[in-house]
Amino acid sequence: MPNSNSSSLTPIFFILNGVPGLEASHIWISLPICSMYLIAVLGNSGLLYLIHHEESLHRPMYYFLALLSFTDVTLCTTTVPNMLCIFWFNLKEITFNACLVQMFFVHVLTGMESGVLMLMALDRYVAICYPLRYTTILTNSVIAKAGFITFLRGAMLIIPFTFLSKRLPYCQGNIIPHTYCDHMSVAKVSCGNVKINAIYGLMVALLIGVFDICCISVSYTMILRAVVSLSSADARHKAFSTCTSHICAIVITYVPAFFTLFTHRFGGHTIPHHVHILVANFYLLLPPTMNPIVYGVKTKQIREGVIKLLFGEKDFLA
């Protein structure tokens, strides 16, 4: 009987309410979101094309960057078109199953982004600490397997989110005060006990985020020790310069993530709900928007590749 009642309380669809309290400003909120989305899609698609087209970029570092770009553009496309439909056309309905699918991909892809940043840190560690063995250690096969394992890790940890959300009874209505389907936003609509959802969600955040940050920290500690031991100032500068783009990407990704996590856990009553929603939206959009810009500005090979692609090889060499 409880199972019957639970299944009868599963809604056919949810209503994504956008940014609660700022409904009148939805059009204005959509402008920066749309602009960032266009920059993210064009920038990351351009990076993917450049890395595929330019032979000098067929190296492990740029393969990982291509994986990051693919993850970023997919993450944006999973959420932003739906947001814009809410902001522009007031199309707020999303079927229950479609909501679970969106929730799955949002969390898998954010975990994937963290994992790729960790792999890029390991790439820099191998490049600086074992330069002569760099291409033999990071072969195409190793890179492909590392990317697949990173995706598999996220997928296996996130799959329970869908089952944990599906088992809940939704007797408090079907309105989600958010712009996309997030695990805890969906769970909070339920009238059931969401303690397991909250605990498991925190465990996943720790297993993915903390593990990746620890690996990144260890990698950069080893890199710092190796670079400091170099006798030449030029060699130290060159070694550090290869890491600056990646360090910027780490800051852009993890600072909004930690802000979102801590405000949800400790600032729930002092920070307005619409601020949480806006920060969550820009957390998904900021890394995909900024990463291609950062790598385009900071990485000499990418700058040269763009110039060569735009103006031709003869003009570039001239």
mmCIF file of C-alpha atoms in Angstrom:
data_model
loop_
_atom_site.group_PDB
_atom_site.id
_atom_site.type_symbol
_atom_site.label_atom_id
_atom_site.label_comp_id
_atom_site.label_asym_id
_atom_site.label_seq_id
_atom_site.Cartn_x
_atom_site.Cartn_y
_atom_site.Cartn_z
ATOM 1 C CA MET A 1 0.000 0.000 0.000
ATOM 2 C CA PRO A 2 2.773 2.511 0.788
ATOM 3 C CA ASN A 3 4.321 1.778 -2.587
ATOM 4 C CA SER A 4 1.003 2.435 -4.269
ATOM 5 C CA ASN A 5 0.582 5.723 -2.451
ATOM 6 C CA SER A 6 4.154 6.728 -3.250
ATOM 7 C CA SER A 7 3.765 6.010 -6.946
ATOM 8 C CA SER A 8 0.416 7.850 -7.081
ATOM 9 C CA LEU A 9 2.176 10.917 -5.649
ATOM 10 C CA THR A 10 4.739 11.017 -8.473
ATOM 11 C CA PRO A 11 3.914 14.101 -10.587
ATOM 12 C CA ILE A 12 3.590 13.921 -14.372
ATOM 13 C CA PHE A 13 5.594 17.130 -14.650
ATOM 14 C CA PHE A 14 7.367 19.757 -12.558
ATOM 15 C CA ILE A 15 7.132 23.526 -12.926
ATOM 16 C CA LEU A 16 10.519 25.258 -12.885
ATOM 17 C CA ASN A 17 9.712 28.640 -11.386
ATOM 18 C CA GLY A 18 12.816 30.503 -12.604
ATOM 19 C CA VAL A 19 14.263 32.946 -10.059
ATOM 20 C CA PRO A 20 11.700 33.317 -7.248
ATOM 21 C CA GLY A 21 11.014 36.940 -6.345
ATOM 22 C CA LEU A 22 12.604 38.264 -9.527
ATOM 23 C CA GLU A 23 9.990 37.124 -12.057
ATOM 24 C CA ALA A 24 9.570 40.686 -13.325
ATOM 25 C CA SER A 25 13.299 40.826 -14.084
ATOM 26 C CA HIS A 26 13.519 37.516 -15.961
ATOM 27 C CA ILE A 27 14.157 39.255 -19.293
ATOM 28 C CA TRP A 28 17.045 41.257 -17.836
ATOM 29 C CA ILE A 29 18.488 38.190 -16.088
ATOM 30 C CA SER A 30 18.337 36.288 -19.380
ATOM 31 C CA LEU A 31 20.587 38.801 -21.203
ATOM 32 C CA PRO A 32 23.887 38.002 -19.409
ATOM 33 C CA ILE A 33 22.984 34.293 -19.339
ATOM 34 C CA CYS A 34 22.323 34.243 -23.092
ATOM 35 C CA SER A 35 25.511 36.243 -23.793
ATOM 36 C CA MET A 36 27.625 33.922 -21.654
ATOM 37 C CA TYR A 37 26.077 30.878 -23.310
ATOM 38 C CA LEU A 38 26.895 32.168 -26.803
ATOM 39 C CA ILE A 39 30.478 32.975 -25.760
ATOM 40 C CA ALA A 40 30.818 29.525 -24.137
ATOM 41 C CA VAL A 41 29.480 27.640 -27.184
ATOM 42 C CA LEU A 42 31.499 29.655 -29.720
ATOM 43 C CA GLY A 43 34.683 29.693 -27.602
ATOM 44 C CA ASN A 44 34.690 26.007 -26.705
ATOM 45 C CA SER A 45 33.602 24.890 -30.187
ATOM 46 C CA GLY A 46 36.390 27.050 -31.612
ATOM 47 C CA LEU A 47 38.918 25.451 -29.256
ATOM 48 C CA LEU A 48 37.755 21.966 -30.214
ATOM 49 C CA TYR A 49 38.077 22.791 -33.919
ATOM 50 C CA LEU A 50 41.491 24.414 -33.447
ATOM 51 C CA ILE A 51 42.880 21.443 -31.478
ATOM 52 C CA HIS A 52 41.531 19.033 -34.098
ATOM 53 C CA HIS A 53 42.801 21.102 -37.050
ATOM 54 C CA GLU A 54 46.231 22.260 -35.785
ATOM 55 C CA GLU A 55 48.804 19.453 -35.677
ATOM 56 C CA SER A 56 51.088 21.304 -33.262
ATOM 57 C CA LEU A 57 48.291 21.036 -30.663
ATOM 58 C CA HIS A 58 48.086 17.246 -30.913
ATOM 59 C CA ARG A 59 49.661 16.836 -27.492
ATOM 60 C CA PRO A 60 48.348 15.478 -24.149
ATOM 61 C CA MET A 61 47.847 18.929 -22.607
ATOM 62 C CA TYR A 62 45.569 20.018 -25.457
ATOM 63 C CA TYR A 63 43.699 16.699 -25.579
ATOM 64 C CA PHE A 64 42.741 17.260 -21.945
ATOM 65 C CA LEU A 65 41.781 20.845 -22.825
ATOM 66 C CA ALA A 66 39.572 19.492 -25.637
ATOM 67 C CA LEU A 67 37.914 17.164 -23.128
ATOM 68 C CA LEU A 68 37.326 20.127 -20.799
ATOM 69 C CA SER A 69 35.835 22.181 -23.654
ATOM 70 C CA PHE A 70 33.526 19.338 -24.695
ATOM 71 C CA THR A 71 32.359 18.929 -21.078
ATOM 72 C CA ASP A 72 31.768 22.670 -20.725
ATOM 73 C CA VAL A 73 29.745 23.115 -23.894
ATOM 74 C CA THR A 74 27.653 20.015 -23.097
ATOM 75 C CA LEU A 75 26.996 21.243 -19.547
ATOM 76 C CA CYS A 76 25.810 24.630 -20.837
ATOM 77 C CA THR A 77 23.562 23.083 -23.450
ATOM 78 C CA THR A 78 21.993 20.775 -20.855
ATOM 79 C CA THR A 79 20.640 23.725 -18.856
ATOM 80 C CA VAL A 80 20.706 27.113 -20.611
ATOM 81 C CA PRO A 81 18.181 26.546 -23.468
ATOM 82 C CA ASN A 82 15.663 25.418 -20.850
ATOM 83 C CA MET A 83 16.433 28.504 -18.723
ATOM 84 C CA LEU A 84 15.902 30.813 -21.693
ATOM 85 C CA CYS A 85 12.541 29.162 -22.449
ATOM 86 C CA ILE A 86 11.508 29.982 -18.864
ATOM 87 C CA PHE A 87 12.774 33.582 -19.047
ATOM 88 C CA TRP A 88 11.540 34.428 -22.554
ATOM 89 C CA PHE A 89 8.436 32.320 -23.176
ATOM 90 C CA ASN A 90 7.306 31.394 -19.652
ATOM 91 C CA LEU A 91 7.602 27.697 -20.627
ATOM 92 C CA LYS A 92 8.095 26.295 -17.143
ATOM 93 C CA GLU A 93 6.844 22.730 -17.456
ATOM 94 C CA ILE A 94 9.275 19.813 -17.576
ATOM 95 C CA THR A 95 8.196 16.182 -17.385
ATOM 96 C CA PHE A 96 9.223 14.198 -14.321
ATOM 97 C CA ASN A 97 11.516 11.859 -16.288
ATOM 98 C CA ALA A 98 13.047 14.729 -18.297
ATOM 99 C CA CYS A 99 13.782 16.490 -14.996
ATOM 100 C CA LEU A 100 15.581 13.401 -13.680
ATOM 101 C CA VAL A 101 17.589 13.124 -16.920
ATOM 102 C CA GLN A 102 18.604 16.804 -16.719
ATOM 103 C CA MET A 103 19.529 16.376 -13.043
ATOM 104 C CA PHE A 104 21.692 13.354 -13.907
ATOM 105 C CA PHE A 105 23.627 15.133 -16.668
ATOM 106 C CA VAL A 106 24.082 18.364 -14.692
ATOM 107 C CA HIS A 107 25.722 16.514 -11.802
ATOM 108 C CA VAL A 108 27.704 14.082 -13.980
ATOM 109 C CA LEU A 109 29.104 16.911 -16.100
ATOM 110 C CA THR A 110 30.020 19.125 -13.122
ATOM 111 C CA GLY A 111 31.803 16.101 -11.634
ATOM 112 C CA MET A 112 33.433 15.471 -15.005
ATOM 113 C CA GLU A 113 34.704 19.053 -15.140
ATOM 114 C CA SER A 114 36.302 18.669 -11.719
ATOM 115 C CA GLY A 115 37.837 15.361 -12.794
ATOM 116 C CA VAL A 116 39.283 16.810 -16.003
ATOM 117 C CA LEU A 117 40.890 19.665 -14.043
ATOM 118 C CA MET A 118 42.469 17.003 -11.817
ATOM 119 C CA LEU A 119 43.760 15.127 -14.893
ATOM 120 C CA MET A 120 45.179 18.388 -16.263
ATOM 121 C CA ALA A 121 47.043 18.918 -12.979
ATOM 122 C CA LEU A 122 48.544 15.424 -13.301
ATOM 123 C CA ASP A 123 49.457 16.275 -16.907
ATOM 124 C CA ARG A 124 51.380 19.361 -15.750
ATOM 125 C CA TYR A 125 53.085 17.277 -13.031
ATOM 126 C CA VAL A 126 54.317 14.709 -15.579
ATOM 127 C CA ALA A 127 55.337 17.453 -18.067
ATOM 128 C CA ILE A 128 57.440 19.344 -15.506
ATOM 129 C CA CYS A 129 58.748 16.520 -13.303
ATOM 130 C CA TYR A 130 59.295 13.900 -16.056
ATOM 131 C CA PRO A 131 59.693 15.934 -19.278
ATOM 132 C CA LEU A 132 61.681 13.265 -21.142
ATOM 133 C CA ARG A 133 59.018 10.622 -20.514
ATOM 134 C CA TYR A 134 56.024 12.930 -21.010
ATOM 135 C CA THR A 135 54.767 11.535 -24.331
ATOM 136 C CA THR A 136 55.543 7.929 -23.390
ATOM 137 C CA ILE A 137 53.610 8.150 -20.097
ATOM 138 C CA LEU A 138 50.632 10.128 -21.439
ATOM 139 C CA THR A 139 49.883 8.185 -24.606
ATOM 140 C CA ASN A 140 46.601 8.587 -26.515
ATOM 141 C CA SER A 141 45.412 5.303 -25.002
ATOM 142 C CA VAL A 142 46.139 6.474 -21.450
ATOM 143 C CA ILE A 143 44.371 9.811 -22.076
ATOM 144 C CA ALA A 144 41.284 8.072 -23.509
ATOM 145 C CA LYS A 145 41.121 5.629 -20.576
ATOM 146 C CA ALA A 146 41.587 8.444 -18.029
ATOM 147 C CA GLY A 147 38.747 10.431 -19.612
ATOM 148 C CA PHE A 148 36.446 7.404 -19.704
ATOM 149 C CA ILE A 149 37.176 6.464 -16.074
ATOM 150 C CA THR A 150 36.503 10.057 -15.000
ATOM 151 C CA PHE A 151 33.119 9.983 -16.754
ATOM 152 C CA LEU A 152 32.340 6.513 -15.354
ATOM 153 C CA ARG A 153 33.192 7.662 -11.826
ATOM 154 C CA GLY A 154 30.699 10.524 -12.068
ATOM 155 C CA ALA A 155 27.992 8.407 -13.715
ATOM 156 C CA MET A 156 28.219 5.610 -11.123
ATOM 157 C CA LEU A 157 28.076 8.065 -8.220
ATOM 158 C CA ILE A 158 25.227 10.146 -9.699
ATOM 159 C CA ILE A 159 22.931 7.303 -10.864
ATOM 160 C CA PRO A 160 21.638 6.825 -7.265
ATOM 161 C CA PHE A 161 20.427 10.471 -7.326
ATOM 162 C CA THR A 162 17.741 9.506 -9.839
ATOM 163 C CA PHE A 163 16.545 6.506 -7.804
ATOM 164 C CA LEU A 164 16.638 8.456 -4.532
ATOM 165 C CA SER A 165 14.548 11.218 -6.127
ATOM 166 C CA LYS A 166 12.153 8.824 -7.857
ATOM 167 C CA ARG A 167 11.291 6.949 -4.637
ATOM 168 C CA LEU A 168 10.094 10.127 -2.879
ATOM 169 C CA PRO A 169 6.393 11.061 -2.602
ATOM 170 C CA TYR A 170 5.642 14.529 -4.015
ATOM 171 C CA CYS A 171 2.582 15.639 -2.079
ATOM 172 C CA GLN A 172 3.598 19.299 -1.597
ATOM 173 C CA GLY A 173 2.927 20.216 -5.212
ATOM 174 C CA ASN A 174 5.230 20.183 -8.220
ATOM 175 C CA ILE A 175 6.758 23.677 -8.232
ATOM 176 C CA ILE A 176 10.576 23.761 -8.112
ATOM 177 C CA PRO A 177 11.923 27.241 -7.220
ATOM 178 C CA HIS A 178 14.872 26.933 -9.609
ATOM 179 C CA THR A 179 15.813 27.332 -13.273
ATOM 180 C CA TYR A 180 16.931 23.728 -13.749
ATOM 181 C CA CYS A 181 16.542 20.349 -12.032
ATOM 182 C CA ASP A 182 19.078 20.090 -9.244
ATOM 183 C CA HIS A 183 19.121 17.063 -6.917
ATOM 184 C CA MET A 184 18.280 18.804 -3.652
ATOM 185 C CA SER A 185 15.921 21.315 -5.281
ATOM 186 C CA VAL A 186 13.860 18.379 -6.571
ATOM 187 C CA ALA A 187 14.087 16.504 -3.251
ATOM 188 C CA LYS A 188 12.883 19.527 -1.255
ATOM 189 C CA VAL A 189 9.590 19.516 -3.202
ATOM 190 C CA SER A 190 8.882 16.102 -1.653
ATOM 191 C CA CYS A 191 6.901 15.583 1.532
ATOM 192 C CA GLY A 192 8.997 12.496 2.320
ATOM 193 C CA ASN A 193 12.186 12.097 4.351
ATOM 194 C CA VAL A 194 15.064 13.562 2.293
ATOM 195 C CA LYS A 195 17.774 12.912 4.903
ATOM 196 C CA ILE A 196 19.268 10.081 2.828
ATOM 197 C CA ASN A 197 19.305 12.362 -0.242
ATOM 198 C CA ALA A 198 21.112 15.105 1.694
ATOM 199 C CA ILE A 199 23.675 12.735 3.220
ATOM 200 C CA TYR A 200 24.391 10.951 -0.049
ATOM 201 C CA GLY A 201 24.634 14.275 -1.923
ATOM 202 C CA LEU A 202 27.222 15.516 0.581
ATOM 203 C CA MET A 203 29.137 12.224 0.305
ATOM 204 C CA VAL A 204 29.292 12.541 -3.503
ATOM 205 C CA ALA A 205 30.496 16.151 -3.229
ATOM 206 C CA LEU A 206 33.257 15.004 -0.872
ATOM 207 C CA LEU A 207 34.199 11.936 -2.927
ATOM 208 C CA ILE A 208 34.508 13.930 -6.147
ATOM 209 C CA GLY A 209 35.413 17.475 -5.088
ATOM 210 C CA VAL A 210 37.689 16.787 -2.129
ATOM 211 C CA PHE A 211 39.459 13.898 -3.874
ATOM 212 C CA ASP A 212 40.121 16.014 -6.985
ATOM 213 C CA ILE A 213 41.299 19.011 -4.966
ATOM 214 C CA CYS A 214 43.658 16.791 -2.952
ATOM 215 C CA CYS A 215 45.136 15.365 -6.181
ATOM 216 C CA ILE A 216 45.495 18.878 -7.635
ATOM 217 C CA SER A 217 47.155 20.119 -4.420
ATOM 218 C CA VAL A 218 49.615 17.210 -4.321
ATOM 219 C CA SER A 219 50.438 17.672 -8.024
ATOM 220 C CA TYR A 220 51.160 21.373 -7.608
ATOM 221 C CA THR A 221 53.188 20.770 -4.442
ATOM 222 C CA MET A 222 55.422 18.388 -6.424
ATOM 223 C CA ILE A 223 55.515 20.865 -9.347
ATOM 224 C CA LEU A 224 56.529 23.689 -7.000
ATOM 225 C CA ARG A 225 59.336 21.607 -5.512
ATOM 226 C CA ALA A 226 60.599 20.674 -8.980
ATOM 227 C CA VAL A 227 60.446 24.243 -10.292
ATOM 228 C CA VAL A 228 62.150 25.788 -7.242
ATOM 229 C CA SER A 229 65.033 23.333 -7.661
ATOM 230 C CA LEU A 230 65.729 24.622 -11.203
ATOM 231 C CA SER A 231 68.883 26.729 -11.333
ATOM 232 C CA SER A 232 67.829 29.024 -14.190
ATOM 233 C CA ALA A 233 65.315 31.839 -13.574
ATOM 234 C CA ASP A 234 64.171 31.567 -17.208
ATOM 235 C CA ALA A 235 63.520 27.839 -16.785
ATOM 236 C CA ARG A 236 61.509 28.515 -13.609
ATOM 237 C CA HIS A 237 59.469 31.207 -15.352
ATOM 238 C CA LYS A 238 58.813 28.980 -18.362
ATOM 239 C CA ALA A 239 57.723 26.071 -16.142
ATOM 240 C CA PHE A 240 55.354 28.265 -14.133
ATOM 241 C CA SER A 241 53.925 29.911 -17.271
ATOM 242 C CA THR A 242 52.714 26.521 -18.564
ATOM 243 C CA CYS A 243 50.577 26.206 -15.413
ATOM 244 C CA THR A 244 48.989 29.674 -15.252
ATOM 245 C CA SER A 245 46.045 28.880 -17.550
ATOM 246 C CA HIS A 246 45.226 25.748 -15.584
ATOM 247 C CA ILE A 247 45.471 27.560 -12.235
ATOM 248 C CA CYS A 248 43.066 30.230 -13.543
ATOM 249 C CA ALA A 249 40.640 27.488 -14.671
ATOM 250 C CA ILE A 250 40.820 25.898 -11.199
ATOM 251 C CA VAL A 251 40.015 29.222 -9.494
ATOM 252 C CA ILE A 252 37.147 29.961 -11.917
ATOM 253 C CA THR A 253 35.622 26.520 -11.285
ATOM 254 C CA TYR A 254 36.126 25.917 -7.573
ATOM 255 C CA VAL A 255 35.534 29.388 -6.066
ATOM 256 C CA PRO A 256 31.866 29.592 -7.252
ATOM 257 C CA ALA A 257 31.415 25.893 -6.352
ATOM 258 C CA PHE A 258 32.565 26.404 -2.763
ATOM 259 C CA PHE A 259 30.560 29.621 -2.470
ATOM 260 C CA THR A 260 27.429 27.740 -3.589
ATOM 261 C CA LEU A 261 28.120 24.816 -1.241
ATOM 262 C CA PHE A 262 28.823 26.926 1.856
ATOM 263 C CA THR A 263 25.960 29.386 1.335
ATOM 264 C CA HIS A 264 23.524 26.475 0.960
ATOM 265 C CA ARG A 265 24.859 24.751 4.091
ATOM 266 C CA PHE A 266 25.521 27.730 6.369
ATOM 267 C CA GLY A 267 23.870 30.806 4.854
ATOM 268 C CA GLY A 268 20.423 29.439 4.073
ATOM 269 C CA HIS A 269 18.599 31.855 6.394
ATOM 270 C CA THR A 270 20.737 34.964 5.863
ATOM 271 C CA ILE A 271 21.174 34.934 2.072
ATOM 272 C CA PRO A 272 17.993 35.454 -0.028
ATOM 273 C CA HIS A 273 16.835 32.443 -2.038
ATOM 274 C CA HIS A 274 17.088 34.280 -5.365
ATOM 275 C CA VAL A 275 20.796 34.896 -4.663
ATOM 276 C CA HIS A 276 21.307 31.127 -4.282
ATOM 277 C CA ILE A 277 19.581 30.544 -7.635
ATOM 278 C CA LEU A 278 21.564 33.245 -9.462
ATOM 279 C CA VAL A 279 24.873 31.971 -8.040
ATOM 280 C CA ALA A 280 23.950 28.397 -9.054
ATOM 281 C CA ASN A 281 23.221 29.586 -12.619
ATOM 282 C CA PHE A 282 26.448 31.527 -12.955
ATOM 283 C CA TYR A 283 28.380 28.643 -11.345
ATOM 284 C CA LEU A 284 27.342 26.480 -14.309
ATOM 285 C CA LEU A 285 28.071 29.222 -16.852
ATOM 286 C CA LEU A 286 31.222 30.949 -15.593
ATOM 287 C CA PRO A 287 33.801 28.162 -16.208
ATOM 288 C CA PRO A 288 32.525 27.321 -19.750
ATOM 289 C CA THR A 289 32.540 31.034 -20.622
ATOM 290 C CA MET A 290 35.924 31.924 -19.142
ATOM 291 C CA ASN A 291 38.008 28.804 -19.852
ATOM 292 C CA PRO A 292 38.395 29.381 -23.633
ATOM 293 C CA ILE A 293 39.166 33.070 -22.998
ATOM 294 C CA VAL A 294 41.779 32.247 -20.345
ATOM 295 C CA TYR A 295 43.467 29.585 -22.480
ATOM 296 C CA GLY A 296 43.273 31.812 -25.561
ATOM 297 C CA VAL A 297 44.962 34.709 -23.744
ATOM 298 C CA LYS A 298 47.455 32.775 -21.597
ATOM 299 C CA THR A 299 48.568 29.987 -23.954
ATOM 300 C CA LYS A 300 51.004 31.039 -26.676
ATOM 301 C CA GLN A 301 50.426 27.964 -28.869
ATOM 302 C CA ILE A 302 46.663 28.565 -28.941
ATOM 303 C CA ARG A 303 47.133 32.259 -29.774
ATOM 304 C CA GLU A 304 49.469 31.311 -32.607
ATOM 305 C CA GLY A 305 47.057 28.622 -33.784
ATOM 306 C CA VAL A 306 44.166 31.106 -33.902
ATOM 307 C CA ILE A 307 46.234 33.635 -35.874
ATOM 308 C CA LYS A 308 47.401 30.921 -38.255
ATOM 309 C CA LEU A 309 43.830 29.675 -38.734
ATOM 310 C CA LEU A 310 42.400 33.157 -39.306
ATOM 311 C CA PHE A 311 45.103 34.695 -41.472
ATOM 312 C CA GLY A 312 46.701 31.683 -43.127
ATOM 313 C CA GLU A 313 50.071 30.028 -42.698
ATOM 314 C CA LYS A 314 51.959 32.335 -45.117
ATOM 315 C CA ASP A 315 50.784 35.516 -43.385
ATOM 316 C CA PHE A 316 51.535 33.961 -39.999
ATOM 317 C CA LEU A 317 55.084 33.031 -40.940
ATOM 318 C CA ALA A 318 55.643 36.452 -42.514
#
